[in-house]
Short mmCIF file of N, CA and C in Angstrom, two decimals:
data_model
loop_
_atom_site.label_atom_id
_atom_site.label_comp_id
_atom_site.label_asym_id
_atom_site.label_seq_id
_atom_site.Cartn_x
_atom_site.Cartn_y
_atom_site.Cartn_z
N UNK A 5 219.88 148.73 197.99
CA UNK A 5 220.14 148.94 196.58
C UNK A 5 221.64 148.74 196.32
N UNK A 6 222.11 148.06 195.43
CA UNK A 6 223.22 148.19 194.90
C UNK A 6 223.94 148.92 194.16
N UNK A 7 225.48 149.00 194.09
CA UNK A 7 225.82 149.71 193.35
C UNK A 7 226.42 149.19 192.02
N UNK A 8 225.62 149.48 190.80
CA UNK A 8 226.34 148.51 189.45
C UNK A 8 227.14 149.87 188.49
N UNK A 9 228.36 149.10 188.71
CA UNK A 9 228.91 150.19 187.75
C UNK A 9 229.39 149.49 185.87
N UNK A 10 229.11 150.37 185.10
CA UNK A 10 229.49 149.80 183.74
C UNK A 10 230.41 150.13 183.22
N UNK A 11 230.87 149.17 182.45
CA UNK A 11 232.41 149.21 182.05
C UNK A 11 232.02 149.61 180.71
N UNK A 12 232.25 150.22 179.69
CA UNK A 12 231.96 150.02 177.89
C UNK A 12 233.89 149.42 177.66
N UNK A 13 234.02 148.44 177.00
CA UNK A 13 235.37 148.27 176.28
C UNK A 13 235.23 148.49 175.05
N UNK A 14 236.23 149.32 174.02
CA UNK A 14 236.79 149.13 173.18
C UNK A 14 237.57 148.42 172.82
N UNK A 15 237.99 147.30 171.43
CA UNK A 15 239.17 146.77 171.57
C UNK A 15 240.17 147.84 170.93
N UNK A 16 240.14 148.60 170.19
CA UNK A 16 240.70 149.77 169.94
C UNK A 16 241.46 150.17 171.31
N UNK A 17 240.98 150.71 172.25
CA UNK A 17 241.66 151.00 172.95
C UNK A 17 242.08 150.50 173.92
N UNK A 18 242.74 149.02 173.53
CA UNK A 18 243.08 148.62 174.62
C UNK A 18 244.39 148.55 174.63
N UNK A 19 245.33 148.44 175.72
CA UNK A 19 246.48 148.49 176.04
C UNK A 19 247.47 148.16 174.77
N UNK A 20 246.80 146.99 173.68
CA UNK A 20 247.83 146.81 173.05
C UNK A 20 247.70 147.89 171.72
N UNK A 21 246.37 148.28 171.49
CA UNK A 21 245.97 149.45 170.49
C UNK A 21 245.09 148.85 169.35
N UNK A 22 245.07 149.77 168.44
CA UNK A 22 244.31 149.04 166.91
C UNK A 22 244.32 148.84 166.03
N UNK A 23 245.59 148.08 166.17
CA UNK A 23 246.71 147.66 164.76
C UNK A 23 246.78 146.11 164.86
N UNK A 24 246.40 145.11 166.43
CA UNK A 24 246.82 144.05 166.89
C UNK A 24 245.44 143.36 166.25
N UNK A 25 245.61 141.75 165.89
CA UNK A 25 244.78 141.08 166.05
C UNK A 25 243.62 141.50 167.85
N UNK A 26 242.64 140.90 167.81
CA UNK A 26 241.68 141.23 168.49
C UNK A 26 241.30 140.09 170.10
N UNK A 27 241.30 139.03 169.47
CA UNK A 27 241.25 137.57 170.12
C UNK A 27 241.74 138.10 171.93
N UNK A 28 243.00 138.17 171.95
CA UNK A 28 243.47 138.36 173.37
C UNK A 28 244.30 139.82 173.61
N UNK A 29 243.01 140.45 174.78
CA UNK A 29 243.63 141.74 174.49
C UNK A 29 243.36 142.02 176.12
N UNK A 30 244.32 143.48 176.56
CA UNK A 30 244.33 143.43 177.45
C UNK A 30 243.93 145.16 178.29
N UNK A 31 243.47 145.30 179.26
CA UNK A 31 242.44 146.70 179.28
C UNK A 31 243.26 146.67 180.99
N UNK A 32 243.55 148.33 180.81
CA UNK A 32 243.76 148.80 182.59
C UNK A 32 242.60 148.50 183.87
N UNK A 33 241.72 148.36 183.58
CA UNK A 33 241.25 148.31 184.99
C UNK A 33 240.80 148.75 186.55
N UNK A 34 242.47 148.70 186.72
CA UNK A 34 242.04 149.42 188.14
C UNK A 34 242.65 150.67 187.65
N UNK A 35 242.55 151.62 187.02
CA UNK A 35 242.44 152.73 186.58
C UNK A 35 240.81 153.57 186.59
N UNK A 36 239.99 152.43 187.12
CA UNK A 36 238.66 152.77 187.25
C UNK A 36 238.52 153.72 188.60
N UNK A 37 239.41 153.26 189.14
CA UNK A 37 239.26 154.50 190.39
C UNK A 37 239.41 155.54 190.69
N UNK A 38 240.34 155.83 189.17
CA UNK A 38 240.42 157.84 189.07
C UNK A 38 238.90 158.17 188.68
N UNK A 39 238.24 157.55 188.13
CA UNK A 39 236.80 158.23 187.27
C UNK A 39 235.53 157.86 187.89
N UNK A 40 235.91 156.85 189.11
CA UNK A 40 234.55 156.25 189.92
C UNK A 40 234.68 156.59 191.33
N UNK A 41 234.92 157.46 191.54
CA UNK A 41 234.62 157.64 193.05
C UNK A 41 233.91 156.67 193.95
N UNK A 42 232.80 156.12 193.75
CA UNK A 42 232.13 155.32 194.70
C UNK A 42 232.82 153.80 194.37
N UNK A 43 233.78 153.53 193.55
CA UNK A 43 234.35 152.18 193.70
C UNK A 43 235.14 152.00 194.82
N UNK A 44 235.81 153.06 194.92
CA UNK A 44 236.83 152.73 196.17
C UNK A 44 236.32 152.44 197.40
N UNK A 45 235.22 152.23 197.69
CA UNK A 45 234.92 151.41 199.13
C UNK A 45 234.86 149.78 198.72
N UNK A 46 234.79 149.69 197.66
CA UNK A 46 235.01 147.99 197.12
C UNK A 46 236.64 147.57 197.01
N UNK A 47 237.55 148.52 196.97
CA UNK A 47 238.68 148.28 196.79
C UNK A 47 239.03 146.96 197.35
N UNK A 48 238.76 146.74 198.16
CA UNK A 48 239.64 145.95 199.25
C UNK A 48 238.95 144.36 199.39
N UNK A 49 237.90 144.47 198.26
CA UNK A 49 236.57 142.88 198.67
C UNK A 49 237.77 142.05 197.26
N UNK A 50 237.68 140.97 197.85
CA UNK A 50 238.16 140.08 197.23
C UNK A 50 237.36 139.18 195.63
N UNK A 51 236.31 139.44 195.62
CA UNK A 51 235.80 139.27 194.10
C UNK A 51 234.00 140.26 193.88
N UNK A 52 233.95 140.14 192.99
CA UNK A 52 232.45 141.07 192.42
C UNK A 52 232.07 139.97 191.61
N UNK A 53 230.88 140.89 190.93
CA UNK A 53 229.80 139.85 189.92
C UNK A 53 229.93 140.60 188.61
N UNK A 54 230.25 139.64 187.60
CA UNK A 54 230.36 140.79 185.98
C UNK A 54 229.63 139.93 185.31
N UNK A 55 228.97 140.91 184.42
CA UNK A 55 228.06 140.31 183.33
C UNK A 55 228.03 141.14 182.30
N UNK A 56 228.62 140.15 180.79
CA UNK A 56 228.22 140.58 179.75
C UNK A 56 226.69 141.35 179.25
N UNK A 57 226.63 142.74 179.24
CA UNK A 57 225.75 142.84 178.97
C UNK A 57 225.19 143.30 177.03
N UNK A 58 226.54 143.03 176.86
CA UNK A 58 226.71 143.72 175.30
C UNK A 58 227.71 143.78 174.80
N UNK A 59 227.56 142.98 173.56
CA UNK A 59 228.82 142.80 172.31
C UNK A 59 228.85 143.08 171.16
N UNK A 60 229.36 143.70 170.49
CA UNK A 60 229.62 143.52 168.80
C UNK A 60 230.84 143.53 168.24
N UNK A 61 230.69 143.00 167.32
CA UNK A 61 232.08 142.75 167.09
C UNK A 61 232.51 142.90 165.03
N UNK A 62 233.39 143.26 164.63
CA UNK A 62 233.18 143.14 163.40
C UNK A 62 233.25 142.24 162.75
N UNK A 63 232.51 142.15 161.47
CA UNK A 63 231.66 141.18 160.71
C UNK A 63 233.32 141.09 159.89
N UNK A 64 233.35 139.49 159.85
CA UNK A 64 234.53 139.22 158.28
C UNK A 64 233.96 137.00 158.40
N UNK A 65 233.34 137.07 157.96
CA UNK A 65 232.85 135.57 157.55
C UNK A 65 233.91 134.86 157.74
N UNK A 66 235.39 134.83 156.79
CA UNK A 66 236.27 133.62 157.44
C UNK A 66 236.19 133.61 158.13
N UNK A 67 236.86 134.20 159.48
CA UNK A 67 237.58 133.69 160.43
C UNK A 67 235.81 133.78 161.74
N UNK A 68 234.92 133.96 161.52
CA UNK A 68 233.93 134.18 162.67
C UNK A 68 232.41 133.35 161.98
N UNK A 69 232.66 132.37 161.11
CA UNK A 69 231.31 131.65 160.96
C UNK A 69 231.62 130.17 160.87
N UNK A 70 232.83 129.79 161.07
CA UNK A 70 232.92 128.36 161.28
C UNK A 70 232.56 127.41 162.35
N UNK A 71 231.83 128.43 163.30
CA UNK A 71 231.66 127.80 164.45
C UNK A 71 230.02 128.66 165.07
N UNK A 72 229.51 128.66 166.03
CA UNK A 72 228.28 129.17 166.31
C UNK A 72 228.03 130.05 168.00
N UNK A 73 229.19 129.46 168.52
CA UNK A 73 229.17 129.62 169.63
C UNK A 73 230.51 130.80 169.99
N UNK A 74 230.49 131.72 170.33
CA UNK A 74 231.63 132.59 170.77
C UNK A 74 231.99 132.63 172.38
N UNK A 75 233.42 132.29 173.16
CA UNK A 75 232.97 132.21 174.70
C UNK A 75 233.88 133.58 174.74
N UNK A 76 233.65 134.16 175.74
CA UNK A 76 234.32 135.73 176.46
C UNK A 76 235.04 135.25 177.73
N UNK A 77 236.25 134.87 177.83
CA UNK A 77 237.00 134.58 178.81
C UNK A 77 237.84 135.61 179.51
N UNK A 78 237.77 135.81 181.05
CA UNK A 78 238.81 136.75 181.40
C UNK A 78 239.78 136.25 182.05
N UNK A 79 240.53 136.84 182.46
CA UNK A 79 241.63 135.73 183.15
C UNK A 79 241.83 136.47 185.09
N UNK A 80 240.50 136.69 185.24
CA UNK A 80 239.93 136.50 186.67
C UNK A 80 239.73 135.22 187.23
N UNK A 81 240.23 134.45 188.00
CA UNK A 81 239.66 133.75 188.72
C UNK A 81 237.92 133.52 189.28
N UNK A 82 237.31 132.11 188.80
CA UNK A 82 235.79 132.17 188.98
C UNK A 82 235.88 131.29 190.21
N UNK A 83 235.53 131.79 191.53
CA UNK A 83 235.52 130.53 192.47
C UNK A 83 234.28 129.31 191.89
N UNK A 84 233.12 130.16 191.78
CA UNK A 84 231.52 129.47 191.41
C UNK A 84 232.01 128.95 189.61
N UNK A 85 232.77 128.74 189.02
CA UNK A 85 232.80 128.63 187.32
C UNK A 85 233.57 127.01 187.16
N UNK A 86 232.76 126.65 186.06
CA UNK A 86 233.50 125.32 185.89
C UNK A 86 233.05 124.85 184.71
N UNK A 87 233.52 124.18 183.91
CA UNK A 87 233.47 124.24 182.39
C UNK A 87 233.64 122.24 181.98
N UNK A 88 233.21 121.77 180.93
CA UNK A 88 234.15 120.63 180.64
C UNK A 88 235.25 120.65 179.76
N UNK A 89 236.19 120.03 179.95
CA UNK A 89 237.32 119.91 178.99
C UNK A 89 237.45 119.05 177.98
N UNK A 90 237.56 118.02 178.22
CA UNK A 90 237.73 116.71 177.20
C UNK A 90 236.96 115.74 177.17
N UNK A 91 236.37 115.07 176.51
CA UNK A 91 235.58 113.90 176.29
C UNK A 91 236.34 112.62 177.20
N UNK A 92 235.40 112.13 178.65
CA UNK A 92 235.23 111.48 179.28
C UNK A 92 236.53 112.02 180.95
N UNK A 93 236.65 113.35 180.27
CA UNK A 93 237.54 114.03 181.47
C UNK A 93 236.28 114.79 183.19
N UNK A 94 236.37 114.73 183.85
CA UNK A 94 235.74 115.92 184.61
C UNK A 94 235.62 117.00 183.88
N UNK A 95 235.21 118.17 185.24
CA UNK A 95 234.98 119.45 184.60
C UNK A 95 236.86 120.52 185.24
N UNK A 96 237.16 121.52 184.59
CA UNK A 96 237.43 122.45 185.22
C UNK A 96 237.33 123.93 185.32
N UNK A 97 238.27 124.07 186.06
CA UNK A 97 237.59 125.54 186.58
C UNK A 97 237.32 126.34 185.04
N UNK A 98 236.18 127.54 184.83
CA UNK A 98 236.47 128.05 184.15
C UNK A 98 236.69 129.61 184.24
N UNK A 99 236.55 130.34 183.12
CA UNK A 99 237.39 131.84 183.12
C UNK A 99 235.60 132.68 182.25
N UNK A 100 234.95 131.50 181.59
CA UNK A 100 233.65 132.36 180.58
C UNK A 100 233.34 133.64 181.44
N UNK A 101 233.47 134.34 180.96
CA UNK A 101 232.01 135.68 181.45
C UNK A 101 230.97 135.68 180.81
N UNK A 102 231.11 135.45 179.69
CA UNK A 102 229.67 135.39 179.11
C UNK A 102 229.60 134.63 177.84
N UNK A 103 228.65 134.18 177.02
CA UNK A 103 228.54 133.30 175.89
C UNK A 103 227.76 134.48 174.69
N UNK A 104 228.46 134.17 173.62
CA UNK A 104 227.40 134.91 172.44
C UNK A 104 227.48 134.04 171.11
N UNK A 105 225.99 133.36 171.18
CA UNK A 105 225.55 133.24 170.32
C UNK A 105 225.65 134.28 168.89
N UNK A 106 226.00 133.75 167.81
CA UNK A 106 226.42 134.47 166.29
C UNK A 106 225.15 134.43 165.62
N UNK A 107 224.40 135.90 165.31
CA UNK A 107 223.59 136.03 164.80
C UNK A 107 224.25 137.12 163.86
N UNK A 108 224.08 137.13 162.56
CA UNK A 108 224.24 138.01 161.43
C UNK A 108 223.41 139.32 161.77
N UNK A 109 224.27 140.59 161.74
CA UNK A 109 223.56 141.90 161.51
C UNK A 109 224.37 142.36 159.85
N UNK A 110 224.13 143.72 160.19
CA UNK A 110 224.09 144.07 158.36
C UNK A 110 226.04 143.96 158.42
N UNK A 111 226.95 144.25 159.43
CA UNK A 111 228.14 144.55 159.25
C UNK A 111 228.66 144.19 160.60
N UNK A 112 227.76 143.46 161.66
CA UNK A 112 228.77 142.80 162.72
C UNK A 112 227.66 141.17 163.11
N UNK A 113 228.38 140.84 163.97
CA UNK A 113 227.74 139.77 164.43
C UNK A 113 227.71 140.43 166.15
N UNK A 114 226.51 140.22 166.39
CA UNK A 114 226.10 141.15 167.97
C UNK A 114 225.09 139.91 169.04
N UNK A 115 225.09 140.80 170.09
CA UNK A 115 224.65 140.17 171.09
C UNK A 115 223.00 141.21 171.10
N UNK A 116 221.88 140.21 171.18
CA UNK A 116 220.94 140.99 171.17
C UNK A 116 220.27 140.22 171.97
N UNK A 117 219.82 141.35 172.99
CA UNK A 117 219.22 141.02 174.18
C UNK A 117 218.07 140.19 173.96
N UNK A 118 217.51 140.54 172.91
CA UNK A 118 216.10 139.70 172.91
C UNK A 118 216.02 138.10 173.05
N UNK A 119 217.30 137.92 172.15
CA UNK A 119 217.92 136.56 171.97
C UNK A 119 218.25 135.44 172.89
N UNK A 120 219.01 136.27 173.81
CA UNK A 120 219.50 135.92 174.76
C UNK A 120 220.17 136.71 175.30
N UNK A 121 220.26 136.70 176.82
CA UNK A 121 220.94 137.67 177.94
C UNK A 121 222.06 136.58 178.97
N UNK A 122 223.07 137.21 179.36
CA UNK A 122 224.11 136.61 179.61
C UNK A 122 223.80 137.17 181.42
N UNK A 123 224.60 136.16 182.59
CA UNK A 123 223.92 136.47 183.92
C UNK A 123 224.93 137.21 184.38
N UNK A 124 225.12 137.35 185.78
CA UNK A 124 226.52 137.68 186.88
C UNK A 124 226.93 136.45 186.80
N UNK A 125 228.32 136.57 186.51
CA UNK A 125 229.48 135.60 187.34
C UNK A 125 230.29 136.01 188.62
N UNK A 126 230.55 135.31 189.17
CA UNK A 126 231.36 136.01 190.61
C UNK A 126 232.94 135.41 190.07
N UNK A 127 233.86 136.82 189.58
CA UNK A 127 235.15 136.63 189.70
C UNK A 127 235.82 137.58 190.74
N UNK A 128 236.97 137.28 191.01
CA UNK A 128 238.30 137.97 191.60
C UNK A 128 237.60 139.68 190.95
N UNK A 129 238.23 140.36 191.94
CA UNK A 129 238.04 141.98 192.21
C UNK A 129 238.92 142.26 190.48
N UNK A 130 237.82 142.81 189.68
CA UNK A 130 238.30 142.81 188.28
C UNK A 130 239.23 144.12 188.18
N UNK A 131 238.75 145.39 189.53
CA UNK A 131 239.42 146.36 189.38
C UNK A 131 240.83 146.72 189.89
N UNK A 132 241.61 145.33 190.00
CA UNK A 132 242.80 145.59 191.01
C UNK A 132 243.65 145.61 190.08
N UNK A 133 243.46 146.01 188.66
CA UNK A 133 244.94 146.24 187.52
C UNK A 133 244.52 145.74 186.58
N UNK A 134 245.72 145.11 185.77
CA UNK A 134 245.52 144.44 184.39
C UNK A 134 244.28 143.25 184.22
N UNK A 135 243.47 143.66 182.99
CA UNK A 135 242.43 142.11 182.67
C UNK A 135 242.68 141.53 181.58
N UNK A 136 242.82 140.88 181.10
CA UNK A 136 243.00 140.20 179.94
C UNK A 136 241.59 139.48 179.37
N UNK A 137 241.34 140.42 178.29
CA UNK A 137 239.74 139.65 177.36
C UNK A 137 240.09 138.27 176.54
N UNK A 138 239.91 136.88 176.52
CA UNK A 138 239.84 136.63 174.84
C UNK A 138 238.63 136.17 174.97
N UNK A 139 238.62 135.96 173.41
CA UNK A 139 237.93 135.30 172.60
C UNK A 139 237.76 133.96 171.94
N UNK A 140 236.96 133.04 172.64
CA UNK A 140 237.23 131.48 171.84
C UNK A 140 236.08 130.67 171.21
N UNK A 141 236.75 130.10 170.52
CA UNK A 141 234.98 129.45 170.03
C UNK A 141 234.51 128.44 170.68
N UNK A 142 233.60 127.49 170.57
CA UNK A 142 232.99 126.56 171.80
C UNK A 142 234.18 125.22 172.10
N UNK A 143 235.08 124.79 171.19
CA UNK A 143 235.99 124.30 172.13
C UNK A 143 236.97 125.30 172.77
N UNK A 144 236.86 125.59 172.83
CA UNK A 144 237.95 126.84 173.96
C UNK A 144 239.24 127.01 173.35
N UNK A 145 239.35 127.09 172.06
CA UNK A 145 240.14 127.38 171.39
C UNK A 145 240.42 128.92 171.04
N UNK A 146 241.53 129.51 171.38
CA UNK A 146 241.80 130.98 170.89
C UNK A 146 241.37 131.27 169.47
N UNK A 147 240.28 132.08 169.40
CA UNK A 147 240.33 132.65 167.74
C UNK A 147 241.63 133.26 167.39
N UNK A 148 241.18 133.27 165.79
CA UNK A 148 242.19 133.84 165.12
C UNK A 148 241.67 134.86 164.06
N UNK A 149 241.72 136.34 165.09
CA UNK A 149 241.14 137.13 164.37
C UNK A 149 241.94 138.33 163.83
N UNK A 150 241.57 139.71 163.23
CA UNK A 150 242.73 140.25 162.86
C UNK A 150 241.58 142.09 163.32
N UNK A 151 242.85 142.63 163.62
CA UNK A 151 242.68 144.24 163.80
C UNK A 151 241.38 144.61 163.24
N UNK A 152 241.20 144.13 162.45
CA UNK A 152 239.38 144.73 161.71
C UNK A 152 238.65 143.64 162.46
N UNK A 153 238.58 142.75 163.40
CA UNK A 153 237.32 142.14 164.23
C UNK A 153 237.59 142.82 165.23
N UNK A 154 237.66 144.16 165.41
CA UNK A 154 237.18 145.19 166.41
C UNK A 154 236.32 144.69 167.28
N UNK A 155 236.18 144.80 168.06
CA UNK A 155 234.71 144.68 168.92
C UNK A 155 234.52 145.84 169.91
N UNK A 156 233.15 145.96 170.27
CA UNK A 156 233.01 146.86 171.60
C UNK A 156 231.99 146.05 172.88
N UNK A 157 232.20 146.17 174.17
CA UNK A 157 231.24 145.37 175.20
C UNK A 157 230.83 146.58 176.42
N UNK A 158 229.67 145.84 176.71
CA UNK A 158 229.42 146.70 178.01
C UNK A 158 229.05 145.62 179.28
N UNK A 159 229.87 145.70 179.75
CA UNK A 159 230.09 144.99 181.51
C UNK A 159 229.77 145.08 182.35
N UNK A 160 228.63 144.84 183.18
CA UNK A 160 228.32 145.05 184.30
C UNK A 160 228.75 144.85 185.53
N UNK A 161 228.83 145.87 186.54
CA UNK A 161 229.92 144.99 187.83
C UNK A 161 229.11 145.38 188.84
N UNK A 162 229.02 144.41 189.62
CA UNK A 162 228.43 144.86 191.23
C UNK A 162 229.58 143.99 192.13
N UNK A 163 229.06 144.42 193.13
CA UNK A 163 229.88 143.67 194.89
C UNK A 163 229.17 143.44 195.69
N UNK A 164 229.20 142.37 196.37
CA UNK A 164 228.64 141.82 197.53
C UNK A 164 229.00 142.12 198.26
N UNK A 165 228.76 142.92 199.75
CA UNK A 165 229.95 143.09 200.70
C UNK A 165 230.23 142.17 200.91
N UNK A 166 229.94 140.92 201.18
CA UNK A 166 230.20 139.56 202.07
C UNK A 166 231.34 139.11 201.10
N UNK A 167 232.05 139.83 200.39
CA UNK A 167 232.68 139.48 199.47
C UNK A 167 234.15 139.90 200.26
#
């Protein structure tokens, strides 16, 4: 049996607070080891598996319906991740954790399981310090969002020992 531990993020509370645009924000991390006791035998493995398991985010039509596709990038290293870039370029590496499709609720645009479910990615050991979230739309362009596109996620993490 494994051990999956869940992350919930606020963008509210993240390092930069909830006054900042939303797009690229950045969360402690390995601070997970004062409150998880059973992480610290993973300390030392060189990457885990995270999966979006849940998003919402707040609803404001400009700046979040011009496009359809939302990507969740961290700035973990994906050995297994690879993305395309430019029309008639290869692929490269990429950073996605997860994809969310924009479906209208009454006051956010959310990730609903029924819809679609997002998998494990295998990045770099997410709990060794600083992570950096953004947010881009399907060309991998940084949104441009503002302090009221709040969002909240829930993250799933496991480890491989062979890791």
């Amino acid at each position: 049996m494994k051990e999956v531990f869940n992350l919930y993020l606020n963008s509210k509370q993240s390092i930069e607070g909830a006054s900042v645009s939303t797009e690229s924000l950045t969360f402690d991390l390995g601070s997970a080891h004062q409150n998880m006791p059973l992480l610290n035998q993973y300390a030392d493995l060189a990457y885990c598996y995270v999966k979006l398991s849940y998003m919402a985010i707040g609803h404001n039509a400009n700046n979040l319906s011009s496009f359809s596709t939302m990507l969740i990038e961290m700035n973990s290293p994906q050995p297994c991740g690879a993305k395309t870039h430019t029309a008639g370029s290869g692929l490269v590496s990429s950073n996605i954790i997860g994809l969310m499709p924009l479906a209208t609720g009454n006051t956010h645009f959310f990730v609903n399981r029924d819809d679609y479910e997002n998998e494990y990615v295998k990045v770099a050991n997410i709990f060794k310090g600083l992570v950096n979230i953004q947010l881009k739309n399907e060309e991998g362009t940084l949104l441009s969002l503002f302090a009221s596109n709040n969002y909240e996620m829930l993250l799933r993490v496991y480890f491989d020992e062979t890791c």
